[in-house]
Amino acid sequence: MPADSGAPADLSALITSGLRDVPDFPKEGVVFKDITPLLADPASLRAVVEGIAGRYAQDSVDVVLGLEARGFILAAPVALELGAGFVPVRKAGKLPRETHRASYDLEYGSETVEMHADAVSPGSRVLIVDDVLATGGTARAAVELVDKAGGTVVGFSVLVELGFLQGRRKLTDVEPHALAVL
């Protein structure tokens, strides 16, 4: 699958101009994509939320699942825009009740994420939202969590896809949508 943002060129340009690279974070050799300058501008934040929500407005989304931590920032307003509920996916040990869990590898280590076992009802239509699609590990884990709960993933949307890392290859059963591709 080619890396195609499917977003208007002006929205993609707005996003890329609002990102800040932070070298060697969280470890040496990694270039962290800081989205906080983009989020600090209300017009940019609104454009991003509308860009994601608009893509899925006709998909009857029941729940928007946001990935810790920056995915929360985008997923919650997208859920409001779509008239859907919001479900957080957290790092292991952060949720107080019974959970489903999935582990994955990152470009700089490994991680486990969890979702409350009752957060997604069987048959629910779920949109997964995150800030960046990099190697695809977090994305794949989120899809696994929805599958374990009996939900149906209707989409996976991110602010930015790092196309050179080819993370979309791990999403063979879900069509990723990125507002900007680097």
PDB file of C-alpha atoms in Angstrom:
ATOM      1  CA  MET A   1       0.000   0.000   0.000  1.00  0.00           C
ATOM      2  CA  PRO A   2       1.505   3.365  -0.913  1.00  0.00           C
ATOM      3  CA  ALA A   3       1.768   6.079   1.709  1.00  0.00           C
ATOM      4  CA  ASP A   4      -0.995   8.447   0.632  1.00  0.00           C
ATOM      5  CA  SER A   5      -2.313  10.994   3.076  1.00  0.00           C
ATOM      6  CA  GLY A   6      -5.694  11.430   1.400  1.00  0.00           C
ATOM      7  CA  ALA A   7      -5.768  14.902   2.976  1.00  0.00           C
ATOM      8  CA  PRO A   8      -5.813  18.228   1.139  1.00  0.00           C
ATOM      9  CA  ALA A   9      -2.345  19.547   0.356  1.00  0.00           C
ATOM     10  CA  ASP A  10      -2.962  22.683   2.427  1.00  0.00           C
ATOM     11  CA  LEU A  11      -3.825  20.614   5.529  1.00  0.00           C
ATOM     12  CA  SER A  12      -0.744  18.458   5.018  1.00  0.00           C
ATOM     13  CA  ALA A  13       1.404  21.600   4.671  1.00  0.00           C
ATOM     14  CA  LEU A  14      -0.186  23.120   7.784  1.00  0.00           C
ATOM     15  CA  ILE A  15       0.666  19.992   9.753  1.00  0.00           C
ATOM     16  CA  THR A  16       4.249  19.646   8.551  1.00  0.00           C
ATOM     17  CA  SER A  17       4.936  23.328   9.224  1.00  0.00           C
ATOM     18  CA  GLY A  18       3.549  22.926  12.759  1.00  0.00           C
ATOM     19  CA  LEU A  19       5.799  20.008  13.722  1.00  0.00           C
ATOM     20  CA  ARG A  20       9.071  20.355  15.570  1.00  0.00           C
ATOM     21  CA  ASP A  21      11.843  17.748  15.371  1.00  0.00           C
ATOM     22  CA  VAL A  22      13.514  16.848  18.658  1.00  0.00           C
ATOM     23  CA  PRO A  23      16.717  14.892  17.987  1.00  0.00           C
ATOM     24  CA  ASP A  24      17.787  12.022  20.254  1.00  0.00           C
ATOM     25  CA  PHE A  25      14.484  11.739  22.127  1.00  0.00           C
ATOM     26  CA  PRO A  26      13.454   9.504  23.833  1.00  0.00           C
ATOM     27  CA  LYS A  27      16.820   7.918  23.069  1.00  0.00           C
ATOM     28  CA  GLU A  28      19.849   8.611  20.924  1.00  0.00           C
ATOM     29  CA  GLY A  29      19.234   8.218  17.198  1.00  0.00           C
ATOM     30  CA  VAL A  30      15.468   8.792  17.356  1.00  0.00           C
ATOM     31  CA  VAL A  31      14.019  12.028  15.957  1.00  0.00           C
ATOM     32  CA  PHE A  32      10.858  12.726  17.952  1.00  0.00           C
ATOM     33  CA  LYS A  33       8.032  14.524  16.125  1.00  0.00           C
ATOM     34  CA  ASP A  34       6.742  17.151  18.571  1.00  0.00           C
ATOM     35  CA  ILE A  35       3.137  18.059  17.740  1.00  0.00           C
ATOM     36  CA  THR A  36       2.666  20.582  20.567  1.00  0.00           C
ATOM     37  CA  PRO A  37       3.311  23.681  18.392  1.00  0.00           C
ATOM     38  CA  LEU A  38       0.498  22.529  16.087  1.00  0.00           C
ATOM     39  CA  LEU A  39      -1.822  21.849  19.023  1.00  0.00           C
ATOM     40  CA  ALA A  40      -1.133  25.282  20.531  1.00  0.00           C
ATOM     41  CA  ASP A  41      -2.777  26.990  17.558  1.00  0.00           C
ATOM     42  CA  PRO A  42      -6.599  26.741  17.837  1.00  0.00           C
ATOM     43  CA  ALA A  43      -7.186  27.015  14.081  1.00  0.00           C
ATOM     44  CA  SER A  44      -4.668  24.253  13.362  1.00  0.00           C
ATOM     45  CA  LEU A  45      -6.109  21.996  16.056  1.00  0.00           C
ATOM     46  CA  ARG A  46      -9.621  22.501  14.671  1.00  0.00           C
ATOM     47  CA  ALA A  47      -8.423  21.759  11.113  1.00  0.00           C
ATOM     48  CA  VAL A  48      -6.778  18.527  12.274  1.00  0.00           C
ATOM     49  CA  VAL A  49      -9.830  17.337  14.234  1.00  0.00           C
ATOM     50  CA  GLU A  50     -12.133  18.161  11.316  1.00  0.00           C
ATOM     51  CA  GLY A  51      -9.713  16.477   8.888  1.00  0.00           C
ATOM     52  CA  ILE A  52      -9.827  13.211  10.809  1.00  0.00           C
ATOM     53  CA  ALA A  53     -13.533  13.310  11.694  1.00  0.00           C
ATOM     54  CA  GLY A  54     -14.543  14.300   8.173  1.00  0.00           C
ATOM     55  CA  ARG A  55     -12.913  11.198   6.753  1.00  0.00           C
ATOM     56  CA  TYR A  56     -15.113   8.938   8.931  1.00  0.00           C
ATOM     57  CA  ALA A  57     -18.330  10.995   9.203  1.00  0.00           C
ATOM     58  CA  GLN A  58     -20.290   8.458   7.111  1.00  0.00           C
ATOM     59  CA  ASP A  59     -18.930   5.337   8.847  1.00  0.00           C
ATOM     60  CA  SER A  60     -21.296   5.149  11.856  1.00  0.00           C
ATOM     61  CA  VAL A  61     -18.473   5.202  14.401  1.00  0.00           C
ATOM     62  CA  ASP A  62     -19.554   4.106  17.901  1.00  0.00           C
ATOM     63  CA  VAL A  63     -16.231   4.581  19.673  1.00  0.00           C
ATOM     64  CA  VAL A  64     -13.026   6.494  19.006  1.00  0.00           C
ATOM     65  CA  LEU A  65     -10.085   4.747  20.579  1.00  0.00           C
ATOM     66  CA  GLY A  66      -7.135   7.025  21.474  1.00  0.00           C
ATOM     67  CA  LEU A  67      -3.623   5.745  22.050  1.00  0.00           C
ATOM     68  CA  GLU A  68      -1.548   6.998  24.977  1.00  0.00           C
ATOM     69  CA  ALA A  69      -0.635   9.695  25.242  1.00  0.00           C
ATOM     70  CA  ARG A  70      -0.758  12.119  22.360  1.00  0.00           C
ATOM     71  CA  GLY A  71      -3.462  10.092  20.640  1.00  0.00           C
ATOM     72  CA  PHE A  72      -5.767  11.074  23.539  1.00  0.00           C
ATOM     73  CA  ILE A  73      -5.400  14.725  22.588  1.00  0.00           C
ATOM     74  CA  LEU A  74      -6.695  14.071  19.075  1.00  0.00           C
ATOM     75  CA  ALA A  75      -9.133  11.214  19.707  1.00  0.00           C
ATOM     76  CA  ALA A  76     -11.310  12.921  22.317  1.00  0.00           C
ATOM     77  CA  PRO A  77     -12.327  15.906  20.147  1.00  0.00           C
ATOM     78  CA  VAL A  78     -12.710  13.606  17.121  1.00  0.00           C
ATOM     79  CA  ALA A  79     -15.119  11.494  19.194  1.00  0.00           C
ATOM     80  CA  LEU A  80     -17.140  14.601  20.056  1.00  0.00           C
ATOM     81  CA  GLU A  81     -17.183  15.663  16.409  1.00  0.00           C
ATOM     82  CA  LEU A  82     -18.463  12.208  15.377  1.00  0.00           C
ATOM     83  CA  GLY A  83     -20.977  11.896  18.232  1.00  0.00           C
ATOM     84  CA  ALA A  84     -19.107   8.823  19.464  1.00  0.00           C
ATOM     85  CA  GLY A  85     -17.668   7.685  22.771  1.00  0.00           C
ATOM     86  CA  PHE A  86     -13.973   7.919  23.639  1.00  0.00           C
ATOM     87  CA  VAL A  87     -11.898   4.978  24.907  1.00  0.00           C
ATOM     88  CA  PRO A  88      -8.314   5.399  26.109  1.00  0.00           C
ATOM     89  CA  VAL A  89      -5.642   2.782  25.450  1.00  0.00           C
ATOM     90  CA  ARG A  90      -3.019   3.079  28.169  1.00  0.00           C
ATOM     91  CA  LYS A  91       0.382   1.653  28.951  1.00  0.00           C
ATOM     92  CA  ALA A  92       0.252  -1.478  31.105  1.00  0.00           C
ATOM     93  CA  GLY A  93      -0.752  -1.021  34.731  1.00  0.00           C
ATOM     94  CA  LYS A  94      -2.479   2.365  34.327  1.00  0.00           C
ATOM     95  CA  LEU A  95      -6.106   1.194  34.173  1.00  0.00           C
ATOM     96  CA  PRO A  96      -7.916   0.152  37.389  1.00  0.00           C
ATOM     97  CA  ARG A  97     -10.162  -2.670  36.171  1.00  0.00           C
ATOM     98  CA  GLU A  98      -9.935  -5.845  34.104  1.00  0.00           C
ATOM     99  CA  THR A  99      -8.168  -5.213  30.801  1.00  0.00           C
ATOM    100  CA  HIS A 100      -7.307  -6.664  27.448  1.00  0.00           C
ATOM    101  CA  ARG A 101      -3.608  -6.286  26.677  1.00  0.00           C
ATOM    102  CA  ALA A 102      -1.332  -6.404  23.650  1.00  0.00           C
ATOM    103  CA  SER A 103       2.454  -6.132  23.381  1.00  0.00           C
ATOM    104  CA  TYR A 104       4.509  -4.772  20.510  1.00  0.00           C
ATOM    105  CA  ASP A 105       7.948  -3.570  19.487  1.00  0.00           C
ATOM    106  CA  LEU A 106       8.861   0.074  18.930  1.00  0.00           C
ATOM    107  CA  GLU A 107      11.734   1.516  16.955  1.00  0.00           C
ATOM    108  CA  TYR A 108      13.447   1.995  20.345  1.00  0.00           C
ATOM    109  CA  GLY A 109      12.187  -0.834  22.591  1.00  0.00           C
ATOM    110  CA  SER A 110       9.025  -2.751  23.431  1.00  0.00           C
ATOM    111  CA  GLU A 111       5.775  -1.867  25.175  1.00  0.00           C
ATOM    112  CA  THR A 112       2.453  -3.291  26.341  1.00  0.00           C
ATOM    113  CA  VAL A 113      -0.836  -1.421  26.091  1.00  0.00           C
ATOM    114  CA  GLU A 114      -4.176  -2.111  27.722  1.00  0.00           C
ATOM    115  CA  MET A 115      -7.820  -1.219  27.329  1.00  0.00           C
ATOM    116  CA  HIS A 116     -10.613  -1.888  29.810  1.00  0.00           C
ATOM    117  CA  ALA A 117     -12.148  -5.233  28.879  1.00  0.00           C
ATOM    118  CA  ASP A 118     -15.642  -3.707  28.776  1.00  0.00           C
ATOM    119  CA  ALA A 119     -14.690  -0.474  26.966  1.00  0.00           C
ATOM    120  CA  VAL A 120     -15.640  -1.734  23.505  1.00  0.00           C
ATOM    121  CA  SER A 121     -18.851  -3.725  23.202  1.00  0.00           C
ATOM    122  CA  PRO A 122     -19.025  -6.662  20.788  1.00  0.00           C
ATOM    123  CA  GLY A 123     -20.108  -5.358  17.395  1.00  0.00           C
ATOM    124  CA  SER A 124     -19.049  -1.766  18.107  1.00  0.00           C
ATOM    125  CA  ARG A 125     -17.598   0.174  15.197  1.00  0.00           C
ATOM    126  CA  VAL A 126     -14.263   1.610  16.291  1.00  0.00           C
ATOM    127  CA  LEU A 127     -12.059   4.340  14.856  1.00  0.00           C
ATOM    128  CA  ILE A 128      -8.481   4.229  16.185  1.00  0.00           C
ATOM    129  CA  VAL A 129      -6.673   7.585  16.385  1.00  0.00           C
ATOM    130  CA  ASP A 130      -3.044   8.320  17.166  1.00  0.00           C
ATOM    131  CA  ASP A 131      -0.589  11.121  16.505  1.00  0.00           C
ATOM    132  CA  VAL A 132       2.102   9.301  14.512  1.00  0.00           C
ATOM    133  CA  LEU A 133       2.272   6.042  12.567  1.00  0.00           C
ATOM    134  CA  ALA A 134       5.912   4.959  12.749  1.00  0.00           C
ATOM    135  CA  THR A 135       6.816   1.256  12.781  1.00  0.00           C
ATOM    136  CA  GLY A 136       3.188   0.176  13.186  1.00  0.00           C
ATOM    137  CA  GLY A 137       3.599  -1.704  16.465  1.00  0.00           C
ATOM    138  CA  THR A 138       1.246   0.471  18.486  1.00  0.00           C
ATOM    139  CA  ALA A 139      -1.272   0.472  15.648  1.00  0.00           C
ATOM    140  CA  ARG A 140      -1.206  -3.326  15.369  1.00  0.00           C
ATOM    141  CA  ALA A 141      -1.619  -3.653  19.158  1.00  0.00           C
ATOM    142  CA  ALA A 142      -4.649  -1.343  19.108  1.00  0.00           C
ATOM    143  CA  VAL A 143      -6.295  -3.406  16.368  1.00  0.00           C
ATOM    144  CA  GLU A 144      -5.658  -6.549  18.447  1.00  0.00           C
ATOM    145  CA  LEU A 145      -7.343  -4.944  21.478  1.00  0.00           C
ATOM    146  CA  VAL A 146     -10.458  -4.098  19.452  1.00  0.00           C
ATOM    147  CA  ASP A 147     -10.503  -7.637  18.037  1.00  0.00           C
ATOM    148  CA  LYS A 148     -10.239  -9.141  21.547  1.00  0.00           C
ATOM    149  CA  ALA A 149     -13.249  -7.082  22.635  1.00  0.00           C
ATOM    150  CA  GLY A 150     -15.290  -8.177  19.610  1.00  0.00           C
ATOM    151  CA  GLY A 151     -15.397  -4.749  17.973  1.00  0.00           C
ATOM    152  CA  THR A 152     -14.863  -3.873  14.318  1.00  0.00           C
ATOM    153  CA  VAL A 153     -12.131  -1.443  13.317  1.00  0.00           C
ATOM    154  CA  VAL A 154     -13.567   0.957  10.727  1.00  0.00           C
ATOM    155  CA  GLY A 155     -10.369   2.968  10.407  1.00  0.00           C
ATOM    156  CA  PHE A 156      -6.986   3.934  11.751  1.00  0.00           C
ATOM    157  CA  SER A 157      -6.171   7.637  11.458  1.00  0.00           C
ATOM    158  CA  VAL A 158      -3.060   9.575  12.381  1.00  0.00           C
ATOM    159  CA  LEU A 159      -1.846  13.113  12.182  1.00  0.00           C
ATOM    160  CA  VAL A 160       1.479  12.100  10.608  1.00  0.00           C
ATOM    161  CA  GLU A 161       2.783   8.938   9.004  1.00  0.00           C
ATOM    162  CA  LEU A 162       6.545   8.390   8.876  1.00  0.00           C
ATOM    163  CA  GLY A 163       6.366   6.619   5.526  1.00  0.00           C
ATOM    164  CA  PHE A 164      10.022   5.615   5.465  1.00  0.00           C
ATOM    165  CA  LEU A 165       9.423   3.323   8.477  1.00  0.00           C
ATOM    166  CA  GLN A 166       6.697   1.442   6.563  1.00  0.00           C
ATOM    167  CA  GLY A 167       4.457   0.951   9.604  1.00  0.00           C
ATOM    168  CA  ARG A 168       1.378   0.516   7.416  1.00  0.00           C
ATOM    169  CA  ARG A 169       2.712  -2.907   6.449  1.00  0.00           C
ATOM    170  CA  LYS A 170       1.569  -4.163   9.865  1.00  0.00           C
ATOM    171  CA  LEU A 171      -1.986  -3.026   9.121  1.00  0.00           C
ATOM    172  CA  THR A 172      -2.903  -5.413   6.321  1.00  0.00           C
ATOM    173  CA  ASP A 173      -6.500  -5.642   7.564  1.00  0.00           C
ATOM    174  CA  VAL A 174      -7.003  -1.895   8.163  1.00  0.00           C
ATOM    175  CA  GLU A 175      -6.543   1.010   5.750  1.00  0.00           C
ATOM    176  CA  PRO A 176      -4.430   3.660   7.518  1.00  0.00           C
ATOM    177  CA  HIS A 177      -5.296   7.311   6.958  1.00  0.00           C
ATOM    178  CA  ALA A 178      -2.695  10.020   7.567  1.00  0.00           C
ATOM    179  CA  LEU A 179      -3.259  13.751   7.328  1.00  0.00           C
ATOM    180  CA  ALA A 180       0.420  14.167   6.393  1.00  0.00           C
ATOM    181  CA  VAL A 181       3.091  11.727   5.241  1.00  0.00           C
ATOM    182  CA  LEU A 182       6.790  12.390   5.830  1.00  0.00           C
TER     183      LEU A 182
END
